[in-house]
PDB file of C-alpha atoms and ligand atoms in Angstrom:
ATOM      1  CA  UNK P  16       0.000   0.000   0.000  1.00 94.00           C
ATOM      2  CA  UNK P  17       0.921   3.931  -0.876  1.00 97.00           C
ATOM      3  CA  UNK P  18      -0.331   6.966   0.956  1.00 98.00           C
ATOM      4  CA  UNK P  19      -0.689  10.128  -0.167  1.00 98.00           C
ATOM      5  CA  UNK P  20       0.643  12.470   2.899  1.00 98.00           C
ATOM      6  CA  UNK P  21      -0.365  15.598   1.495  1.00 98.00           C
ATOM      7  CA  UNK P  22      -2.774  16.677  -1.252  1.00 98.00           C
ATOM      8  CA  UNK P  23      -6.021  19.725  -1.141  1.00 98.00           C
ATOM      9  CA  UNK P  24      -9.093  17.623  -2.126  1.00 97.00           C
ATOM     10  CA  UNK P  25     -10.949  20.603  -1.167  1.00 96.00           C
ATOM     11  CA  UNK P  26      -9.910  22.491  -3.755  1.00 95.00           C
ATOM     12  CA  UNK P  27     -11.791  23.727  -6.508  1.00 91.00           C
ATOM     13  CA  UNK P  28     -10.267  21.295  -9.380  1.00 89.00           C
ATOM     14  CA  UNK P  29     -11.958  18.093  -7.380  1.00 91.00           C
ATOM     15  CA  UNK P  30     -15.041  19.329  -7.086  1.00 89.00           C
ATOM     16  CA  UNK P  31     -17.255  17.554  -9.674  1.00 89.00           C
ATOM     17  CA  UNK P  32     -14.988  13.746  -8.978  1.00 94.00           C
ATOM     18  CA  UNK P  33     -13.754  13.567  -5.796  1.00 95.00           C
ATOM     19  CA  UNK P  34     -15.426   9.848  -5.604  1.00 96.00           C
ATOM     20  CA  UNK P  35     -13.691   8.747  -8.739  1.00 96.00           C
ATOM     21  CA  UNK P  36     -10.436  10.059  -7.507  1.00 97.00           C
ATOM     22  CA  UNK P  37     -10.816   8.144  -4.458  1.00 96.00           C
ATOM     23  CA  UNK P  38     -11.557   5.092  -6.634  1.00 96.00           C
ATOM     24  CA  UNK P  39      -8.399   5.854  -9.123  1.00 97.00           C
ATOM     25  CA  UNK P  40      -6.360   6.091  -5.962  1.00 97.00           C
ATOM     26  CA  UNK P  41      -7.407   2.988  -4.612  1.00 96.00           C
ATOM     27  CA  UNK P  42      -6.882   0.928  -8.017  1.00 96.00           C
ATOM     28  CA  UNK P  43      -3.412   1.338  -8.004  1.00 95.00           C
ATOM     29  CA  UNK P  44      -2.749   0.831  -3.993  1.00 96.00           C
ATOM     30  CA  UNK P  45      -3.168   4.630  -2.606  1.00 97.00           C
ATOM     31  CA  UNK P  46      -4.705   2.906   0.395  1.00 96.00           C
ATOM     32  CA  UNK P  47      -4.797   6.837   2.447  1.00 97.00           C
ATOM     33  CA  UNK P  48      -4.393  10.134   1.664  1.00 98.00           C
ATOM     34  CA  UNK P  49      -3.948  13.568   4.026  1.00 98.00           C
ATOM     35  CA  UNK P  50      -5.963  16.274   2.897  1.00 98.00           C
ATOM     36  CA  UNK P  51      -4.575  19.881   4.132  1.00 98.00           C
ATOM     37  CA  UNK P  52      -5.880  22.691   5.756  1.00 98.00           C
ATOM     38  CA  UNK P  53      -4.882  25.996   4.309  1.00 98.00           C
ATOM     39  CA  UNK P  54      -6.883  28.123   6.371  1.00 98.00           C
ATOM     40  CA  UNK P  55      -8.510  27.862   9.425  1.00 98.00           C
ATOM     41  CA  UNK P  56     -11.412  29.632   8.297  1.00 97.00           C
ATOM     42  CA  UNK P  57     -12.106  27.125   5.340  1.00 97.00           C
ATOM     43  CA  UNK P  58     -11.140  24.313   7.604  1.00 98.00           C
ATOM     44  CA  UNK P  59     -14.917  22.855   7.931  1.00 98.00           C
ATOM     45  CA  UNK P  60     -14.928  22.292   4.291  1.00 97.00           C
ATOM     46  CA  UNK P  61     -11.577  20.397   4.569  1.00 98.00           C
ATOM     47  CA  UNK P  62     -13.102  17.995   7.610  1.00 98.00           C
ATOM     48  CA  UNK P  63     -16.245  17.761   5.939  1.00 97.00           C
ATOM     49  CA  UNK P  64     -14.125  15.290   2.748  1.00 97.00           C
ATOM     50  CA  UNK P  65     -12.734  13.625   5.682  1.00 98.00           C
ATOM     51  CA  UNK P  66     -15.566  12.787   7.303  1.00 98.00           C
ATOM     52  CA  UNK P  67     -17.069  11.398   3.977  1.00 97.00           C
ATOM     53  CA  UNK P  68     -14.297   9.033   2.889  1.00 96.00           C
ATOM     54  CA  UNK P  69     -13.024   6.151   4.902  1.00 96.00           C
ATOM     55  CA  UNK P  70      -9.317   6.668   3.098  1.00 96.00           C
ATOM     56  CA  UNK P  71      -9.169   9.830   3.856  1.00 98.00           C
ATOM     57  CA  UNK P  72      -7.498  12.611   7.133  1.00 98.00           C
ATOM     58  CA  UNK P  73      -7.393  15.771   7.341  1.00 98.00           C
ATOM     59  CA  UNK P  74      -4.976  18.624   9.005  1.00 98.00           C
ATOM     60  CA  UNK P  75      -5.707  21.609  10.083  1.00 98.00           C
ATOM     61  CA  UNK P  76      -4.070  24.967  10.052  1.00 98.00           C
ATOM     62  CA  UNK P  77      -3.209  28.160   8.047  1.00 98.00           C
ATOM     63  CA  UNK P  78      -0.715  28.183   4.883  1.00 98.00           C
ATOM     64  CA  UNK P  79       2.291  31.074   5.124  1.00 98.00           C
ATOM     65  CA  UNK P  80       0.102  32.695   1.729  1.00 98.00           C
ATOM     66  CA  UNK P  81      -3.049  33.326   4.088  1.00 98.00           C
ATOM     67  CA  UNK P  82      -1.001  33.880   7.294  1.00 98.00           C
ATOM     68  CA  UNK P  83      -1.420  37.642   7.177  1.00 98.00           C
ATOM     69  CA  UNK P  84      -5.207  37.317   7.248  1.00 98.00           C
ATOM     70  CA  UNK P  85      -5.263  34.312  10.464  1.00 98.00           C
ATOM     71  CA  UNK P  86      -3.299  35.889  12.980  1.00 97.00           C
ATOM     72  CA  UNK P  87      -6.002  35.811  15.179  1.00 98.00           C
ATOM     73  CA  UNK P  88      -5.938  31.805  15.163  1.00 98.00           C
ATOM     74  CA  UNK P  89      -4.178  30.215  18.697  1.00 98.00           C
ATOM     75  CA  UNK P  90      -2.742  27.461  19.730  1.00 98.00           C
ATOM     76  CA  UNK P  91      -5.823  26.765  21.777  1.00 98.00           C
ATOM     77  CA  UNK P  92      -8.134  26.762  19.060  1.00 98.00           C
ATOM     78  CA  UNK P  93      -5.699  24.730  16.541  1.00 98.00           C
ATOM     79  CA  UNK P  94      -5.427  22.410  19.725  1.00 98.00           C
ATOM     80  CA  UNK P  95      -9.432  21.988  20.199  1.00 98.00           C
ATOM     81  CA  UNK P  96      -9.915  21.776  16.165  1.00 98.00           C
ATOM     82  CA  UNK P  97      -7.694  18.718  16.274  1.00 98.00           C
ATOM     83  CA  UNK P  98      -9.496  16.752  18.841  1.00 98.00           C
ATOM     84  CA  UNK P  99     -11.713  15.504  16.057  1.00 98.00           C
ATOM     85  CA  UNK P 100     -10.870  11.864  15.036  1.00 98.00           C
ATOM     86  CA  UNK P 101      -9.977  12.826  11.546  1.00 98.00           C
ATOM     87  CA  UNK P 102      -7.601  15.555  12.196  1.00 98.00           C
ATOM     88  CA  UNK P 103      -4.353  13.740  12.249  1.00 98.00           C
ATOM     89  CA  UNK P 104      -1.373  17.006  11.891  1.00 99.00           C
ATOM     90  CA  UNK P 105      -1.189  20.162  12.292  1.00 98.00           C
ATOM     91  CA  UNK P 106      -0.912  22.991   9.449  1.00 97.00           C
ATOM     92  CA  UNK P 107       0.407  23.835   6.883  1.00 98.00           C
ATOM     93  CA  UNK P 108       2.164  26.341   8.004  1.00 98.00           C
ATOM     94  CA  UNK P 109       5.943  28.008   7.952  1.00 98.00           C
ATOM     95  CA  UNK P 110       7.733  30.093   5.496  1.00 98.00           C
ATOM     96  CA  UNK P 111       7.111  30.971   1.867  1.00 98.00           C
ATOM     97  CA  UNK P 112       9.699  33.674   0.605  1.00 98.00           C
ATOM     98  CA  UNK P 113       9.269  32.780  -3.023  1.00 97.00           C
ATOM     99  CA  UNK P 114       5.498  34.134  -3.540  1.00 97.00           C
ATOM    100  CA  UNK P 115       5.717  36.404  -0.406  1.00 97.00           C
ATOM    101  CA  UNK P 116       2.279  36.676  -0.155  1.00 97.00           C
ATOM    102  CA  UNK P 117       1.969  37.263   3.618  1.00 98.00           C
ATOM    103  CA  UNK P 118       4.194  39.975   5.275  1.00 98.00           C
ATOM    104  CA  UNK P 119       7.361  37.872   6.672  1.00 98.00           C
ATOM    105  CA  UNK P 120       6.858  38.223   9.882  1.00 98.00           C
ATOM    106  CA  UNK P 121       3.508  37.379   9.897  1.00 98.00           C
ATOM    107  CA  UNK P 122       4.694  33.894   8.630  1.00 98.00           C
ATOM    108  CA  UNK P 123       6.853  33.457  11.143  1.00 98.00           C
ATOM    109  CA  UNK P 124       4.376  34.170  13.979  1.00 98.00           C
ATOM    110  CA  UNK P 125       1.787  32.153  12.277  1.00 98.00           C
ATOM    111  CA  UNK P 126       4.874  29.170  12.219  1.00 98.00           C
ATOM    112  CA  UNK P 127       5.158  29.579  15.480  1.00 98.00           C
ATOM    113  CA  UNK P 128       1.692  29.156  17.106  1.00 98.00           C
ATOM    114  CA  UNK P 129       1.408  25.890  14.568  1.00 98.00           C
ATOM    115  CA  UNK P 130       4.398  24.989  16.428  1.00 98.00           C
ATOM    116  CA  UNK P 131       2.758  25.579  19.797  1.00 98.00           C
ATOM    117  CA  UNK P 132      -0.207  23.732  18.791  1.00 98.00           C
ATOM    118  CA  UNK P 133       2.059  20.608  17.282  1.00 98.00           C
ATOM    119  CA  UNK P 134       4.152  20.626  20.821  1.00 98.00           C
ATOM    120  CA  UNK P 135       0.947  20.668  22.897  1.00 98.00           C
ATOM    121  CA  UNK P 136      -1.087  17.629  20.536  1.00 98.00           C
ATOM    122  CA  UNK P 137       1.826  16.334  19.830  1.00 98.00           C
ATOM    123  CA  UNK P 138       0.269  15.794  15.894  1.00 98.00           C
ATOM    124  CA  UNK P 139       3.035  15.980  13.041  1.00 98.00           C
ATOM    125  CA  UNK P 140       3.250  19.618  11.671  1.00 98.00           C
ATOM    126  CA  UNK P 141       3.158  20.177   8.132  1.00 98.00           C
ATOM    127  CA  UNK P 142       6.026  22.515   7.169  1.00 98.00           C
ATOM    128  CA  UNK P 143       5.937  24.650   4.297  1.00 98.00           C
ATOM    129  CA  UNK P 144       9.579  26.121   3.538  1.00 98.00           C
ATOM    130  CA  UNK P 145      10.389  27.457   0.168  1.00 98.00           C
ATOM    131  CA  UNK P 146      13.460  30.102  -0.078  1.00 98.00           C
ATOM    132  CA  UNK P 147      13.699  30.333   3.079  1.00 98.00           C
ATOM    133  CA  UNK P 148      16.299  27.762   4.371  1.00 98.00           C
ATOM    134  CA  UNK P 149      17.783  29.544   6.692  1.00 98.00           C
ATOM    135  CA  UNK P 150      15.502  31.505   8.399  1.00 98.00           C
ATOM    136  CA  UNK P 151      13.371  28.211   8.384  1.00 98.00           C
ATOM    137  CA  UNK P 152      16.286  26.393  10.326  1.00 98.00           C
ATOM    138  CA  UNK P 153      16.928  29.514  12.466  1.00 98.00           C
ATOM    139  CA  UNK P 154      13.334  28.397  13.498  1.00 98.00           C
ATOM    140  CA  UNK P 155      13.204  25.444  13.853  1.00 98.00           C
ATOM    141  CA  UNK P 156      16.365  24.991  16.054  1.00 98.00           C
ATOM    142  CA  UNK P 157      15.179  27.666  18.741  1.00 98.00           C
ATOM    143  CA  UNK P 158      11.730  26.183  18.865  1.00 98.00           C
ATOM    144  CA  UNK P 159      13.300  22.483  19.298  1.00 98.00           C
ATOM    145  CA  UNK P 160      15.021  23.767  21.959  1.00 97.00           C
ATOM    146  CA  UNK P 161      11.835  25.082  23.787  1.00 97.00           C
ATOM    147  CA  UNK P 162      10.409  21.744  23.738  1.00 97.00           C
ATOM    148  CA  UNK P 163      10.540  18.782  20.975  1.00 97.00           C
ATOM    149  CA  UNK P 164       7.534  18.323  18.367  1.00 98.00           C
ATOM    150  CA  UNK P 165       7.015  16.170  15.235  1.00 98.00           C
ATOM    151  CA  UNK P 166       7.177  17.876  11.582  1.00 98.00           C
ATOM    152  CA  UNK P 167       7.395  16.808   7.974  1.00 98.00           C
ATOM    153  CA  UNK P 168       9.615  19.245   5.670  1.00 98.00           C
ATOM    154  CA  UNK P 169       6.861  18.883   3.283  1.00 98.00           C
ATOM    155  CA  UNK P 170       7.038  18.839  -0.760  1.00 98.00           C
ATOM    156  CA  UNK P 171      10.827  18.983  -0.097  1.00 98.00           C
ATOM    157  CA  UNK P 172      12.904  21.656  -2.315  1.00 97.00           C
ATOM    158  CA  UNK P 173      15.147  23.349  -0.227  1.00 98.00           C
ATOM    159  CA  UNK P 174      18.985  22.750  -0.030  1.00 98.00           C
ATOM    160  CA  UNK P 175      20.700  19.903   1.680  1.00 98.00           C
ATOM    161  CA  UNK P 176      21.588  21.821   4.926  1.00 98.00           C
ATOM    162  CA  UNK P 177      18.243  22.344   5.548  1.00 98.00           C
ATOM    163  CA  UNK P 178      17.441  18.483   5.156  1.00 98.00           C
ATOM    164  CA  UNK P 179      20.425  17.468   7.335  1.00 98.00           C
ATOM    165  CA  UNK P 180      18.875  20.083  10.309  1.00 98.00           C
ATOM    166  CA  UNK P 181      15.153  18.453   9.858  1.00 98.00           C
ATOM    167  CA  UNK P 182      16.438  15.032  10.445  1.00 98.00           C
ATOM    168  CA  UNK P 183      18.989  15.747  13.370  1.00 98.00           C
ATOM    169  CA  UNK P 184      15.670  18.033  15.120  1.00 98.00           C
ATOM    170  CA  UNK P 185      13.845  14.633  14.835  1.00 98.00           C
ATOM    171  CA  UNK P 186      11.865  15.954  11.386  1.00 98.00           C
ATOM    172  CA  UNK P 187      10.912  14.256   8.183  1.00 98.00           C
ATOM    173  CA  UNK P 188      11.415  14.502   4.809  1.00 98.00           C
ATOM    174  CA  UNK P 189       8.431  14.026   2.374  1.00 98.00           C
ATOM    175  CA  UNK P 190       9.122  14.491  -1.695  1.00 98.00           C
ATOM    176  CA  UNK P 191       6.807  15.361  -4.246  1.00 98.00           C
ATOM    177  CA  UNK P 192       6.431  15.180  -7.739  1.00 98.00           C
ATOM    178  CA  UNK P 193       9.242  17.792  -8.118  1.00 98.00           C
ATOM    179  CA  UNK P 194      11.691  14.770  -7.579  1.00 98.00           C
ATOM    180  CA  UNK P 195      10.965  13.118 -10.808  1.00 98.00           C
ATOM    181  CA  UNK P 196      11.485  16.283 -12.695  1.00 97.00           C
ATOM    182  CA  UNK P 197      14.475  16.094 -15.017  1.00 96.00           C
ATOM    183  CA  UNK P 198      16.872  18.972 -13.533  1.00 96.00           C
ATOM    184  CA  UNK P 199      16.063  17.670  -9.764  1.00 98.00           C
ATOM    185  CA  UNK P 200      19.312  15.907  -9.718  1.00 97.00           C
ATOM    186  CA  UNK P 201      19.917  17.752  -6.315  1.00 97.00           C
ATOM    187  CA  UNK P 202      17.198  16.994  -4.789  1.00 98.00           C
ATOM    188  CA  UNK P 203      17.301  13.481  -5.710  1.00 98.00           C
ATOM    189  CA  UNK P 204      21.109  13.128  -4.019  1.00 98.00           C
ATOM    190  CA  UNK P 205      19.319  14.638  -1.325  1.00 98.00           C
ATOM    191  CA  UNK P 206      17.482  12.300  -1.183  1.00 98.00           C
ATOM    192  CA  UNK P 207      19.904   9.240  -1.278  1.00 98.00           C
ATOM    193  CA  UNK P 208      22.028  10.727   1.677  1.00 97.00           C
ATOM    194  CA  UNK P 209      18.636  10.839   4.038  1.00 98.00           C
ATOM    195  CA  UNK P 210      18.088   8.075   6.253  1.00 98.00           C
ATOM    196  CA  UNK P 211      15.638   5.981   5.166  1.00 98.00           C
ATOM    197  CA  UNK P 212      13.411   5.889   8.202  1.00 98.00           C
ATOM    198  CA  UNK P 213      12.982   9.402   7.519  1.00 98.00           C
ATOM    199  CA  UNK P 214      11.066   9.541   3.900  1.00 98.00           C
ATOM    200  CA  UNK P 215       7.697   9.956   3.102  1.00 98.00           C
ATOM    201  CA  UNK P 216       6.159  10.282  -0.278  1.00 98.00           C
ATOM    202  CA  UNK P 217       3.371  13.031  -1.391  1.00 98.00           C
ATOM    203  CA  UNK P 218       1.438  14.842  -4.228  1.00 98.00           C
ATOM    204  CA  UNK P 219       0.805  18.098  -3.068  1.00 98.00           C
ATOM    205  CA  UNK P 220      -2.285  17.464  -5.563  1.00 97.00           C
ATOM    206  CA  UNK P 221      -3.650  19.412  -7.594  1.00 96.00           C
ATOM    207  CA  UNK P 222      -0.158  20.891  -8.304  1.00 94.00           C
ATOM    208  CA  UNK P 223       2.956  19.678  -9.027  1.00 94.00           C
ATOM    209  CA  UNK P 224       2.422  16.037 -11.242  1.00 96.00           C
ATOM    210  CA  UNK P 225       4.782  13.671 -11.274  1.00 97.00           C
ATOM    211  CA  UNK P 226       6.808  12.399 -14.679  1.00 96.00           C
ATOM    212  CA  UNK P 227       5.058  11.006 -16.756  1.00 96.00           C
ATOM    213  CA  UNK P 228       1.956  13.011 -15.798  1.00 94.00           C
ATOM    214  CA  UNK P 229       3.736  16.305 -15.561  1.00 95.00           C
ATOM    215  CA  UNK P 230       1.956  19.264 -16.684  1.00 92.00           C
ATOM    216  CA  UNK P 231      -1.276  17.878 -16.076  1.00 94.00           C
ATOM    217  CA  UNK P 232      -3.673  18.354 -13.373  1.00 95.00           C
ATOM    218  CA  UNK P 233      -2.132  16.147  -9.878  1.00 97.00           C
ATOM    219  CA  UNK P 234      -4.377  13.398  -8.126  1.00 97.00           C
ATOM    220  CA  UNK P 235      -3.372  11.222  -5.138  1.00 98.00           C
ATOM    221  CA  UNK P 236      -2.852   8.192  -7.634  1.00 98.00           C
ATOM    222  CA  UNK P 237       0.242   9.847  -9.052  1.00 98.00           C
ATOM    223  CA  UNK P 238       1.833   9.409  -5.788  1.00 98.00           C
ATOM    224  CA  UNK P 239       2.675   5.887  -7.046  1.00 98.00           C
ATOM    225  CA  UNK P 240       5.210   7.357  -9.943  1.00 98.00           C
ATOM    226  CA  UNK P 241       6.651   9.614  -7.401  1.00 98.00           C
ATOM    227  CA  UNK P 242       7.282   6.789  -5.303  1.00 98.00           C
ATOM    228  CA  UNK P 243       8.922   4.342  -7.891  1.00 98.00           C
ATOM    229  CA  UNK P 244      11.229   6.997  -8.748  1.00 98.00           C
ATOM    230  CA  UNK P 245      12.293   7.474  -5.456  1.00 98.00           C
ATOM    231  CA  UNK P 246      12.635   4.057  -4.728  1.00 98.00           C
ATOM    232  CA  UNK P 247      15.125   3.966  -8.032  1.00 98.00           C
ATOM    233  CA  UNK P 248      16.686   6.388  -6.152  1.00 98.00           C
ATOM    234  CA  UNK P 249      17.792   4.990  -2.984  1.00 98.00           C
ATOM    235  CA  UNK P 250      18.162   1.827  -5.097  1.00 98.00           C
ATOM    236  CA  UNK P 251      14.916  -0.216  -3.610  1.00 98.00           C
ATOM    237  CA  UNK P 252      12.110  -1.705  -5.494  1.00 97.00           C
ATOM    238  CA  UNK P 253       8.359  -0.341  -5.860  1.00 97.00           C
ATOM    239  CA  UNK P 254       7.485  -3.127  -2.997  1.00 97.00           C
ATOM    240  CA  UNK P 255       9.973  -1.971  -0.763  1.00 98.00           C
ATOM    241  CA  UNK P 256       9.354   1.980  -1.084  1.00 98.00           C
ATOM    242  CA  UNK P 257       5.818   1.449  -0.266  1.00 98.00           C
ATOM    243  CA  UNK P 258       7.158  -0.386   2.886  1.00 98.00           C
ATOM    244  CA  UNK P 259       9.375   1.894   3.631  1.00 98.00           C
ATOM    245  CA  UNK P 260       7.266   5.273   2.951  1.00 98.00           C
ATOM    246  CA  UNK P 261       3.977   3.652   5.136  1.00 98.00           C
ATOM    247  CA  UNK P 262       6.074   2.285   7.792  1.00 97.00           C
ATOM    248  CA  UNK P 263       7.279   5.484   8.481  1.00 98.00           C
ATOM    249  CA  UNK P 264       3.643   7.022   7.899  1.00 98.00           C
ATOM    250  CA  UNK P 265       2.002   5.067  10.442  1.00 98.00           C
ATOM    251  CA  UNK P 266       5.075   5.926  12.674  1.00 98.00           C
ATOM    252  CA  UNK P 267       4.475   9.153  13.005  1.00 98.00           C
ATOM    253  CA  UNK P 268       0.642  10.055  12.221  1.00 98.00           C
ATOM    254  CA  UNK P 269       0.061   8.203  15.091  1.00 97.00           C
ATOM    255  CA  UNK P 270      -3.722   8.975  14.946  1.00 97.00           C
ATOM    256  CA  UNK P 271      -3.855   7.009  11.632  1.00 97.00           C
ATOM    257  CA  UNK P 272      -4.580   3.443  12.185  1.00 94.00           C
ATOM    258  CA  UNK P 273      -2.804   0.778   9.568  1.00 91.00           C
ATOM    259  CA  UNK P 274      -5.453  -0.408   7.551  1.00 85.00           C
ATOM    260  CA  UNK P 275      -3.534  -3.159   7.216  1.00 76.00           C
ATOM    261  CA  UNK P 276      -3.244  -4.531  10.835  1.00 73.00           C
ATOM    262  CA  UNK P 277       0.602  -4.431  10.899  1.00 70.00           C
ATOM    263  CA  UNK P 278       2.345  -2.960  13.529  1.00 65.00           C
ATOM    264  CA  UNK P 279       5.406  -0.491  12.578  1.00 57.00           C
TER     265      UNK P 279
HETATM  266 ZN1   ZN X 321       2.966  23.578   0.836  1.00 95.27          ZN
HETATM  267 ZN1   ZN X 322       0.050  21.881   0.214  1.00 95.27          ZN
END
């Protein structure tokens, strides 16, 4: 079995076959997926998918784009939102310097009170990072030394320092489609330097398709190219990756039972 650790079902693009891509999922072993919360304000919309489908979790939090406009949201409330059975992380939230949507320092603070809310539930945080490596590690080392808490660098893209501070601060490391582009030779020796109890596999859905669907609207099924790819990578087979990737799932969404019965 695959999962899918982070893709937007609620978004727009699913709308009118969110059953079918459940279905498509499902036909080619994307046993669960993580739907994620972009903003807090939205988030019913987000639980309500989760509540529907069996397959399928949810998160809950405010993206850095939208962090300007949820400053308001606490730790508290992130902590009582994720009381709900099918809220299984926190966010995402962290730092987006690329699109600077948000003022910077509203990122941050938003960061931090995700962090807050991941030390107190103790759910994996979903970590958005993207040209921001070191202010991102900056972060991430003070607030580990305040008090441990779970994360996922999520849709990894960043440079290999960054990487080699997740996984020493306890973090992991979850690729997207991105690694199957062509010039992502980086990221994939990235990749094959990271322990392997450490990687997790994603779509990031609807953006972002892997080879050979690139270019084309994303869908939690597509997680199985990204997956084979990075298997090739670390020099595994498509059995063991998706051993590997849900073993360390299951190890740290620990509100996610194994559909199949095995312990990790
Ligand atoms: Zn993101
Ligand atoms: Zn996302």
């Amino acid at each position: 079995m695959l999962v899918d650790s982070h893709c937007h079902l609620d978004f727009p693009d699913f709308a009118e076959e969110r059953d079918e891509i459940i279905n498509r999922a499902r036909q080619v072993g994307v046993e669960l997926m993580v739907t994620i919360s972009t903003r807090v304000r939205r988030f019913d919309a987000v639980r309500a998918i989760a509540e529907r489908y069996d397959q399928v979790y949810c998160s809950v939090g405010t993206h850095p784009h939208n962090a300007g406009e949820e400053l308001d949201v606490s730790a508290q409330q992130l902590t009582e939102l994720s009381k709900h059975p099918k809220v299984v992380a926190i966010g995402e939230a962290g730092l987006d310097y690329f699109y600077d949507k948000a003022p910077r320092d509203a990122q941050a603070a938003g960061f931090r009170t995700h962090i807050e809310a991941a030390r107190r539930t103790g759910l994996p945080l979903i970590i958005h990072s993207r040209d921001a490596d070191e202010d991102m590690a900056a972060i991430l080392e003070e607030e580990s030394g305040k008090g441990a808490f779970p994360f996922i660098l999520h849709c990894f893209s960043s440079g290999a320092a960054l990487a080699e501070t997740g996984v020493r601060l306890g973090g992991y490391v979850s690729f997207s489609g991105i690694l199957t582009f062509k010039n992502s030779e980086e990221l994939r020796e990235i990749a094959r330097d990271l322990p392997r109890d450490r990687l997790l596999v994603e779509t990031d859905a609807p953006y972002l398709a892997p080879v050979p669907k690139r270019g084309k609207r994303n869908e939690p099924a597509f997680v199985a190219h990204t997956a084979k790819l990075l298997g090739e990578t670390i020099g595994v087979g498509e059995d063991e990756i998706a051993r590997i990737t849900s073993d360390n799932f299951f190890r740290l969404f620990t509100k996610v039972p194994r559909p199949d019965g095995r312990s990790v």
